[in-house]
Amino acid sequence: MPQLQKRFDVQPRDFVRAGEASLQVQRMLRNIGFEEQIIRRASVCAYEAEMNIVMYGGKGEIVLTVNPDEIILQVNDDGPGIENIGAALQEGFSTAPAEYREMGFGAGMGLPNIKKNADFLDIRSGRHQGTNLRIVFHCTGESR
Ligand SMILES: Nc1ncnc2c1ncn2[C@@H]1O[C@H](COP(=O)(O)OP(=O)(O)OP(=O)(O)O)[C@@H](O)[C@H]1O
Ligand SMILES: [Mg+2]
């Protein structure tokens, strides 16, 4: 049984509310009392994954699970999916149109950043299959 589980909706193309879900994740982790470093790593991952749903995904959600020894972020959307996950994980790979680049996105650093900040990352996706990320952070007794 997870100690805590919370679900946050993410709406595609909603740039007004973009970032809200990851902010809620950050607040929850802070309230629980995790140490700043793990909160920062989890928040970066949640934000990058949320922005990817907003820009490329479909109707989506972030599910935060806190277990005694781990934090899990499951980030799901029912959008078009990622055709080549290996390519998408490369630094600099982006399909962002000019419109997103003008907003400062599209450096192709989101997924690499998630990988760097997480202890474990699993991506399930495929064309027309939506995208599911499982991002795990191990925490010892001292992290909270
Ligand atoms: N949820 C998703 N659904 C569909 N495609 C996605 C999704 N997330 C990522 N992608 C694809 O993977 C590519 C790489 O994502 P990544 O987050 O690394 O870079 P980016 O979003 O293009 O740029 P940045 O994150 O630096 O602003 C995206 O350009 C997009 O083609
Ligand atoms: Mg991105």
Tab-separated table of C-alpha atoms and ligand atoms in Angstrom:
chain	number	residue	atom	x	y	z
A	1	MET	CA	0.000	0.000	0.000
A	2	PRO	CA	1.415	3.398	-0.955
A	3	GLN	CA	1.722	5.812	1.916
A	4	LEU	CA	0.313	8.593	-0.232
A	5	GLN	CA	-1.005	8.847	-3.777
A	6	LYS	CA	-2.192	11.999	-5.529
A	7	ARG	CA	-3.340	12.624	-9.093
A	8	PHE	CA	-3.025	15.894	-10.970
A	9	ASP	CA	-4.626	16.563	-14.355
A	10	VAL	CA	-2.647	18.059	-17.217
A	11	GLN	CA	-4.450	19.597	-20.172
A	12	PRO	CA	-2.736	19.614	-23.557
A	13	ARG	CA	-2.083	23.058	-25.126
A	14	ASP	CA	-3.192	24.846	-21.951
A	15	PHE	CA	-0.303	27.280	-21.522
A	16	VAL	CA	-2.154	29.263	-18.874
A	17	ARG	CA	-2.269	26.391	-16.372
A	18	ALA	CA	0.970	24.799	-17.594
A	19	GLY	CA	3.253	24.095	-14.651
A	20	GLU	CA	0.424	23.862	-12.098
A	21	ALA	CA	0.573	20.076	-11.698
A	22	SER	CA	4.324	20.025	-11.105
A	23	LEU	CA	3.968	22.891	-8.644
A	24	GLN	CA	1.404	20.817	-6.711
A	25	VAL	CA	3.831	17.886	-6.705
A	26	GLN	CA	6.540	20.176	-5.324
A	27	ARG	CA	4.215	21.478	-2.604
A	28	MET	CA	3.193	17.975	-1.534
A	29	LEU	CA	6.803	16.833	-1.240
A	30	ARG	CA	7.690	19.964	0.720
A	31	ASN	CA	4.753	19.428	3.090
A	32	ILE	CA	5.837	15.854	3.704
A	33	GLY	CA	9.223	17.240	4.635
A	34	PHE	CA	11.606	15.798	2.067
A	35	GLU	CA	14.993	17.408	1.843
A	36	GLU	CA	15.473	20.192	-0.673
A	37	GLN	CA	17.731	18.259	-3.041
A	38	ILE	CA	15.254	15.449	-3.743
A	39	ILE	CA	12.383	17.952	-3.998
A	40	ARG	CA	14.363	19.870	-6.612
A	41	ARG	CA	15.145	16.762	-8.637
A	42	ALA	CA	11.536	15.551	-8.548
A	43	SER	CA	10.193	19.021	-9.391
A	44	VAL	CA	12.470	19.358	-12.416
A	45	CYS	CA	11.307	15.965	-13.699
A	46	ALA	CA	7.638	16.724	-13.052
A	47	TYR	CA	7.900	20.105	-14.786
A	48	GLU	CA	9.700	18.789	-17.885
A	49	ALA	CA	7.229	15.917	-18.209
A	50	GLU	CA	4.258	18.221	-17.685
A	51	MET	CA	5.460	20.668	-20.346
A	52	ASN	CA	5.899	17.784	-22.774
A	53	ILE	CA	2.262	16.811	-22.250
A	54	VAL	CA	1.195	20.433	-22.740
A	55	MET	CA	3.209	20.775	-25.953
A	56	TYR	CA	3.113	17.334	-27.567
A	57	GLY	CA	0.783	15.083	-25.604
A	58	GLY	CA	-2.908	14.475	-25.182
A	59	LYS	CA	-5.120	14.553	-22.129
A	60	GLY	CA	-2.807	13.672	-19.308
A	61	GLU	CA	-2.032	13.325	-15.643
A	62	ILE	CA	0.766	13.158	-13.139
A	63	VAL	CA	0.321	10.563	-10.410
A	64	LEU	CA	2.553	11.082	-7.393
A	65	THR	CA	3.148	8.100	-5.145
A	66	VAL	CA	5.170	8.354	-1.968
A	67	ASN	CA	6.322	5.065	-0.443
A	68	PRO	CA	8.540	4.700	2.612
A	69	ASP	CA	11.688	4.406	0.484
A	70	GLU	CA	10.788	5.993	-2.852
A	71	ILE	CA	8.963	8.759	-4.681
A	72	ILE	CA	7.307	7.709	-7.938
A	73	LEU	CA	6.025	10.034	-10.656
A	74	GLN	CA	3.857	8.378	-13.260
A	75	VAL	CA	3.234	10.766	-16.121
A	76	ASN	CA	0.624	9.592	-18.603
A	77	ASP	CA	-1.021	11.081	-21.644
A	78	ASP	CA	-3.164	9.728	-24.434
A	79	GLY	CA	-1.554	11.803	-27.193
A	80	PRO	CA	0.188	10.761	-30.399
A	81	GLY	CA	3.084	9.108	-28.563
A	82	ILE	CA	6.827	9.137	-29.205
A	83	GLU	CA	7.821	7.259	-32.329
A	84	ASN	CA	11.509	6.777	-31.481
A	85	ILE	CA	12.173	6.862	-27.754
A	86	GLY	CA	15.930	6.401	-28.217
A	87	ALA	CA	16.106	9.483	-30.418
A	88	ALA	CA	13.863	11.517	-28.100
A	89	LEU	CA	16.248	10.804	-25.214
A	90	GLN	CA	19.207	12.334	-27.065
A	91	GLU	CA	20.238	15.818	-25.979
A	92	GLY	CA	19.145	18.312	-28.614
A	93	PHE	CA	16.465	16.155	-30.240
A	94	SER	CA	13.254	18.132	-30.581
A	95	THR	CA	10.248	18.292	-32.844
A	96	ALA	CA	9.182	21.653	-31.372
A	97	PRO	CA	7.690	23.994	-33.973
A	98	ALA	CA	8.843	27.629	-34.233
A	99	GLU	CA	5.956	28.703	-32.017
A	100	TYR	CA	7.317	26.704	-29.047
A	101	ARG	CA	10.919	27.698	-29.725
A	102	GLU	CA	9.875	31.350	-29.548
A	103	MET	CA	8.521	30.626	-26.054
A	104	GLY	CA	11.936	29.270	-25.068
A	105	PHE	CA	11.159	25.568	-25.362
A	106	GLY	CA	12.484	23.038	-27.842
A	107	ALA	CA	16.114	22.709	-26.781
A	108	GLY	CA	15.594	18.964	-26.671
A	109	MET	CA	16.782	18.845	-23.071
A	110	GLY	CA	13.589	17.818	-21.238
A	111	LEU	CA	13.821	14.035	-21.404
A	112	PRO	CA	17.637	14.020	-20.959
A	113	ASN	CA	17.122	16.217	-17.899
A	114	ILE	CA	14.540	13.820	-16.485
A	115	LYS	CA	16.926	10.925	-17.043
A	116	LYS	CA	19.746	12.828	-15.321
A	117	ASN	CA	17.684	13.814	-12.287
A	118	ALA	CA	15.893	10.501	-11.711
A	119	ASP	CA	17.231	7.329	-10.152
A	120	PHE	CA	15.136	5.318	-12.614
A	121	LEU	CA	13.257	6.234	-15.784
A	122	ASP	CA	11.041	3.989	-17.855
A	123	ILE	CA	9.313	5.307	-20.980
A	124	ARG	CA	6.494	3.428	-22.670
A	125	SER	CA	5.245	5.029	-25.831
A	126	GLY	CA	4.640	4.431	-29.475
A	127	ARG	CA	2.887	5.998	-32.370
A	128	HIS	CA	-0.827	6.460	-31.478
A	129	GLN	CA	-0.213	4.717	-28.148
A	130	GLY	CA	0.100	7.655	-25.795
A	131	THR	CA	3.071	8.133	-23.516
A	132	ASN	CA	3.732	6.780	-20.039
A	133	LEU	CA	6.742	7.782	-17.987
A	134	ARG	CA	7.663	6.096	-14.732
A	135	ILE	CA	10.174	8.201	-12.817
A	136	VAL	CA	11.538	6.920	-9.522
A	137	PHE	CA	13.609	8.587	-6.782
A	138	HIS	CA	15.051	6.488	-3.993
A	139	CYS	CA	14.968	8.064	-0.588
A	140	THR	CA	16.534	6.932	2.621
A	141	GLY	CA	15.331	7.863	6.072
A	142	GLU	CA	17.486	10.968	5.930
A	143	SER	CA	15.715	12.441	2.884
A	144	ARG	CA	12.702	13.400	4.981
B	1	LIG	N1	4.366	13.323	-24.046
B	1	LIG	C1	4.873	13.352	-25.291
B	1	LIG	N2	4.095	13.024	-26.348
B	1	LIG	C2	4.586	13.026	-27.609
B	1	LIG	N3	5.853	13.369	-27.922
B	1	LIG	C3	6.676	13.703	-26.901
B	1	LIG	C4	6.239	13.716	-25.545
B	1	LIG	N4	7.289	14.076	-24.769
B	1	LIG	C5	8.316	14.269	-25.590
B	1	LIG	N5	7.966	14.058	-26.882
B	1	LIG	C6	8.851	14.132	-28.068
B	1	LIG	O1	10.202	13.993	-27.642
B	1	LIG	C7	10.960	15.137	-28.059
B	1	LIG	C8	12.039	15.424	-27.020
B	1	LIG	O2	11.452	15.859	-25.791
B	1	LIG	P1	12.312	16.777	-24.823
B	1	LIG	O3	11.484	17.127	-23.647
B	1	LIG	O4	13.618	16.081	-24.553
B	1	LIG	O5	12.654	18.053	-25.694
B	1	LIG	P2	11.693	19.268	-26.132
B	1	LIG	O6	10.439	19.238	-25.337
B	1	LIG	O7	11.552	19.204	-27.614
B	1	LIG	O8	12.581	20.518	-25.721
B	1	LIG	P3	12.754	21.112	-24.215
B	1	LIG	O9	12.223	20.063	-23.262
B	1	LIG	O10	14.228	21.305	-24.051
B	1	LIG	O11	11.952	22.363	-24.192
B	1	LIG	C9	9.937	16.232	-28.231
B	1	LIG	O12	10.396	17.240	-29.108
B	1	LIG	C10	8.761	15.461	-28.805
B	1	LIG	O13	8.972	15.194	-30.181
B	2	MG	MG	10.439	18.987	-23.262
